[in-house]
CSV table of N, CA and C in Angstrom, one decimal:
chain,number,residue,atom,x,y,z
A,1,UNK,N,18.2,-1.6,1.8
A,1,UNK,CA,17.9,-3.0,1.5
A,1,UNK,C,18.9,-3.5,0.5
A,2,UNK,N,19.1,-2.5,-0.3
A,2,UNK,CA,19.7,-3.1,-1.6
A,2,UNK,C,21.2,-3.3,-1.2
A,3,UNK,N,21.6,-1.9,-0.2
A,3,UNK,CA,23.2,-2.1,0.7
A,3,UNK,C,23.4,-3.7,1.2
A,4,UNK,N,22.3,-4.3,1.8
A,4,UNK,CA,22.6,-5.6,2.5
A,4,UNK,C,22.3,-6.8,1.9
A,5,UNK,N,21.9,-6.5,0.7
A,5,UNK,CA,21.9,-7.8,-0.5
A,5,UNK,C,23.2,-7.8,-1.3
A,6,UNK,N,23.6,-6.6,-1.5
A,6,UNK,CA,25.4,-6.6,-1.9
A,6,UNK,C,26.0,-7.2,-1.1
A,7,UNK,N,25.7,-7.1,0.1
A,7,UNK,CA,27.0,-7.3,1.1
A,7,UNK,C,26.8,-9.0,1.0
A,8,UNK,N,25.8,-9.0,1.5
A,8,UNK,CA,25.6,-11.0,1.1
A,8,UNK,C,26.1,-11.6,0.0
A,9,UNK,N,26.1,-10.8,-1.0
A,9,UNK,CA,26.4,-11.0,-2.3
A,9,UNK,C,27.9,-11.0,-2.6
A,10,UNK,N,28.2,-10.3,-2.1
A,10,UNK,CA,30.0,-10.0,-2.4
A,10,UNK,C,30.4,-11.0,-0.8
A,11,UNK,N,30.3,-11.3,-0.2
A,11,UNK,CA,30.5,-12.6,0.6
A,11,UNK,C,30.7,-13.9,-0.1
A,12,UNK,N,29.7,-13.7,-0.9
A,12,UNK,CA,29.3,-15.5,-1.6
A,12,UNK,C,28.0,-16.2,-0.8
A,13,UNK,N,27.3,-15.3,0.3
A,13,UNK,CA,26.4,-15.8,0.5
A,13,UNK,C,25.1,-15.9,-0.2
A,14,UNK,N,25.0,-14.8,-1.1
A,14,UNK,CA,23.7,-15.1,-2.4
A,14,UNK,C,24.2,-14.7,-3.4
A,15,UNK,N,23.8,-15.8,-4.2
A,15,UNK,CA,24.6,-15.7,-6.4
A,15,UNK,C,23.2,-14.1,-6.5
A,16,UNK,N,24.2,-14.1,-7.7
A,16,UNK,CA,23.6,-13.0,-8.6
A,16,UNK,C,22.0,-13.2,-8.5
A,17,UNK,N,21.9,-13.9,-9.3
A,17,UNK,CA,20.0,-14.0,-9.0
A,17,UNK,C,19.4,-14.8,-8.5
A,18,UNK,N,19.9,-15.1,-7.5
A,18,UNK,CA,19.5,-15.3,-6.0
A,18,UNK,C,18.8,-13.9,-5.7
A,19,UNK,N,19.9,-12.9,-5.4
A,19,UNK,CA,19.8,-11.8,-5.2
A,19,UNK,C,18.4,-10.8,-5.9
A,20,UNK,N,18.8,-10.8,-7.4
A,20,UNK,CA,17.7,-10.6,-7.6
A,20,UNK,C,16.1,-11.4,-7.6
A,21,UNK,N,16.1,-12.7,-7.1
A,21,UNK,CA,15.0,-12.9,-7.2
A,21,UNK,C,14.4,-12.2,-6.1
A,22,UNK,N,15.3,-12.1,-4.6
A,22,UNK,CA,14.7,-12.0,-3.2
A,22,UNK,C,14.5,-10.7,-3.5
A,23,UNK,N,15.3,-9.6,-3.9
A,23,UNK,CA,14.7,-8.5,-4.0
A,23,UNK,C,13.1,-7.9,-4.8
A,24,UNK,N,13.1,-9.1,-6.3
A,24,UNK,CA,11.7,-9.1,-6.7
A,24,UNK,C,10.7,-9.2,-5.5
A,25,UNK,N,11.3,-10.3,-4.9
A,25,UNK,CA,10.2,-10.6,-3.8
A,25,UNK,C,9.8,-10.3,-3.1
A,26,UNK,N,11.2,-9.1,-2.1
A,26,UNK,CA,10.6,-8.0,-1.4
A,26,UNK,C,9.6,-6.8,-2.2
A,27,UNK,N,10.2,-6.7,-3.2
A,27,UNK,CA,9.3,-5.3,-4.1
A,27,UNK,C,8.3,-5.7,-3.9
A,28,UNK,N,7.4,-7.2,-4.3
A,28,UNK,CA,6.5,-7.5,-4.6
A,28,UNK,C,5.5,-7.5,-3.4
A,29,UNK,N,6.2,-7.6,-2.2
A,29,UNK,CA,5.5,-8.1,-0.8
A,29,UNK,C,5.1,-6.7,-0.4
A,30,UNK,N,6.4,-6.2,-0.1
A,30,UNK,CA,6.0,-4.3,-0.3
A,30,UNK,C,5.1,-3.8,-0.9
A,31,UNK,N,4.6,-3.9,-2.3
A,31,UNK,CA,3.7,-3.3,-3.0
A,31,UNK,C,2.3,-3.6,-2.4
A,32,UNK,N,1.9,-5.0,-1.7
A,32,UNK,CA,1.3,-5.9,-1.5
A,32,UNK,C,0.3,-5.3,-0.3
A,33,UNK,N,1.4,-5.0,0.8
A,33,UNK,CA,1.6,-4.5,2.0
A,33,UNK,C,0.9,-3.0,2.2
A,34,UNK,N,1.5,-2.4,1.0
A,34,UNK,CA,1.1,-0.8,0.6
A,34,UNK,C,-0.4,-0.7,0.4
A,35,UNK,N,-0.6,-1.6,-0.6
A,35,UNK,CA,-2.1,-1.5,-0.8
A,35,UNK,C,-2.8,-2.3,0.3
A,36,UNK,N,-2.4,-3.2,0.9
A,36,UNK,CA,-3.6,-3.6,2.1
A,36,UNK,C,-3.7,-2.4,3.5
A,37,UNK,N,-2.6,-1.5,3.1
A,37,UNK,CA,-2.8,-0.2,4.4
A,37,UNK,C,-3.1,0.8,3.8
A,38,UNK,N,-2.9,1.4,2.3
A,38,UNK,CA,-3.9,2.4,1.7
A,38,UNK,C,-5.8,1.0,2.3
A,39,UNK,N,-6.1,0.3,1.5
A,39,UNK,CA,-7.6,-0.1,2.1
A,39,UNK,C,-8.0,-0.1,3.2
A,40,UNK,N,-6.6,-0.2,4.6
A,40,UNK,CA,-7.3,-0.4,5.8
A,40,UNK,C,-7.8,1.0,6.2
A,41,UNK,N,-6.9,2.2,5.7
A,41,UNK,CA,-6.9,3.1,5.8
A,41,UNK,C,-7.9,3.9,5.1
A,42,UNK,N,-8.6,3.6,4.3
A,42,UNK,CA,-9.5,4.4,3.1
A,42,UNK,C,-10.9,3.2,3.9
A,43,UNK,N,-10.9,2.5,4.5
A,43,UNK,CA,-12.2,1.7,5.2
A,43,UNK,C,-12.3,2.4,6.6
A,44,UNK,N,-10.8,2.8,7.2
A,44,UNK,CA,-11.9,3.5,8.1
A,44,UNK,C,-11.6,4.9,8.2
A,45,UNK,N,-11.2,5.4,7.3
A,45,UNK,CA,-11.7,6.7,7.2
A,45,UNK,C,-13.3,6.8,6.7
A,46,UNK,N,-13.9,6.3,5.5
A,46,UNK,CA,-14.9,5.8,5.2
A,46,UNK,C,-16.1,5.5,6.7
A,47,UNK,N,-15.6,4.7,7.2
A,47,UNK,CA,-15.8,4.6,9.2
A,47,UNK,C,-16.0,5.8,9.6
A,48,UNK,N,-15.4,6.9,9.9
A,48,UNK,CA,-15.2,7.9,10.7
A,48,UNK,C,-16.2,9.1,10.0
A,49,UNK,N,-15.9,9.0,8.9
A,49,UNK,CA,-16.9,10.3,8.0
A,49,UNK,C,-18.3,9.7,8.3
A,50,UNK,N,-18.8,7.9,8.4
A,50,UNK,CA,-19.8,8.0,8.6
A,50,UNK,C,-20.6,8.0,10.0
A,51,UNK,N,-19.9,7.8,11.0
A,51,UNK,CA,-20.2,8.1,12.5
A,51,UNK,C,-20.0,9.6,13.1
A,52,UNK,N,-19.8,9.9,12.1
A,52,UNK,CA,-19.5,11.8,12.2
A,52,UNK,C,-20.5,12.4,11.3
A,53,UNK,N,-21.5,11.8,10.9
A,53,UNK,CA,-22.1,11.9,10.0
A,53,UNK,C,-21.7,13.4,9.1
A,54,UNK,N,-20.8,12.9,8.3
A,54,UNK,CA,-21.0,13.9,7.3
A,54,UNK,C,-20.6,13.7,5.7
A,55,UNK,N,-21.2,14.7,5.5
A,55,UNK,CA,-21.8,14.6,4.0
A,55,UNK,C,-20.6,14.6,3.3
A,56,UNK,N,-20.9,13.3,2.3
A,56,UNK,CA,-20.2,12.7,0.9
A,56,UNK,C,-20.3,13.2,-0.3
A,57,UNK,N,-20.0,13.1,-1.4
A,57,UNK,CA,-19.8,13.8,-2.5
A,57,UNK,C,-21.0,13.2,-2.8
A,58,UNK,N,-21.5,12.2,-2.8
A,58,UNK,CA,-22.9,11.8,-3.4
A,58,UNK,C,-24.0,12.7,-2.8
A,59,UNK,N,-23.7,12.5,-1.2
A,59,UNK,CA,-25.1,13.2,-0.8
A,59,UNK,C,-25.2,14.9,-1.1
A,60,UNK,N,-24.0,15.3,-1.6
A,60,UNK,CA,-23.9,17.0,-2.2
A,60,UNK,C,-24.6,17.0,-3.2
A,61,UNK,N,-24.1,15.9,-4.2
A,61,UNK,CA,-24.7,15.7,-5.7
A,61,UNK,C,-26.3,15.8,-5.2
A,62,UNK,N,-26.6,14.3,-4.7
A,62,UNK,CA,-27.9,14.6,-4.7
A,62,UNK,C,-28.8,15.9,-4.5
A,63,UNK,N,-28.5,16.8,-3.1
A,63,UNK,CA,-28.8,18.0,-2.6
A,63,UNK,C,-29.3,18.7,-3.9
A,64,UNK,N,-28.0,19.1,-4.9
A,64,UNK,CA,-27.9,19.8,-6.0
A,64,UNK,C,-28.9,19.2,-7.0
A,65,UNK,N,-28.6,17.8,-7.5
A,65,UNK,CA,-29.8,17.5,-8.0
A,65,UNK,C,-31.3,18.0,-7.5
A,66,UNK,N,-31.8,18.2,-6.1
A,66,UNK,CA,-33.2,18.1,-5.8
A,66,UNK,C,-33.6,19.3,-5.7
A,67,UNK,N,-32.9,20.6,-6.5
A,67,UNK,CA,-33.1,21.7,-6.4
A,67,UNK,C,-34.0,22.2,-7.6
């Protein structure tokens, strides 16, 4: 990414911070992106452990507690 913002750059197709703002903006959308696919991915795993029914760190705890 950063190879093809140079090259625009050393063209004259984007100023200096030009450049850096669009790449802020990719980081930022990226980071964005990351976390809405870690949640989609931690909801349905969440999904699958519970149609598979199996036991969660809570329902161990409890077990242990009712001893």
């Amino acid at each position: 990414m950063d190879e093809e913002i140079n090259k625009l750059q050393e063209r004259g197709k984007l100023g200096k911070e030009d450049a850096q703002n669009l790449l802020e903006k990719l980081k930022t959308r990226g980071e964005e992106e990351e976390a809405k696919l870690k949640q989609h991915i931690k909801e349905a795993l969440k999904e699958a452990i519970d149609e598979l029914g199996l036991a969660t760190k809570a329902d161990i705890e409890a077990l242990k507690d009712n001893k």
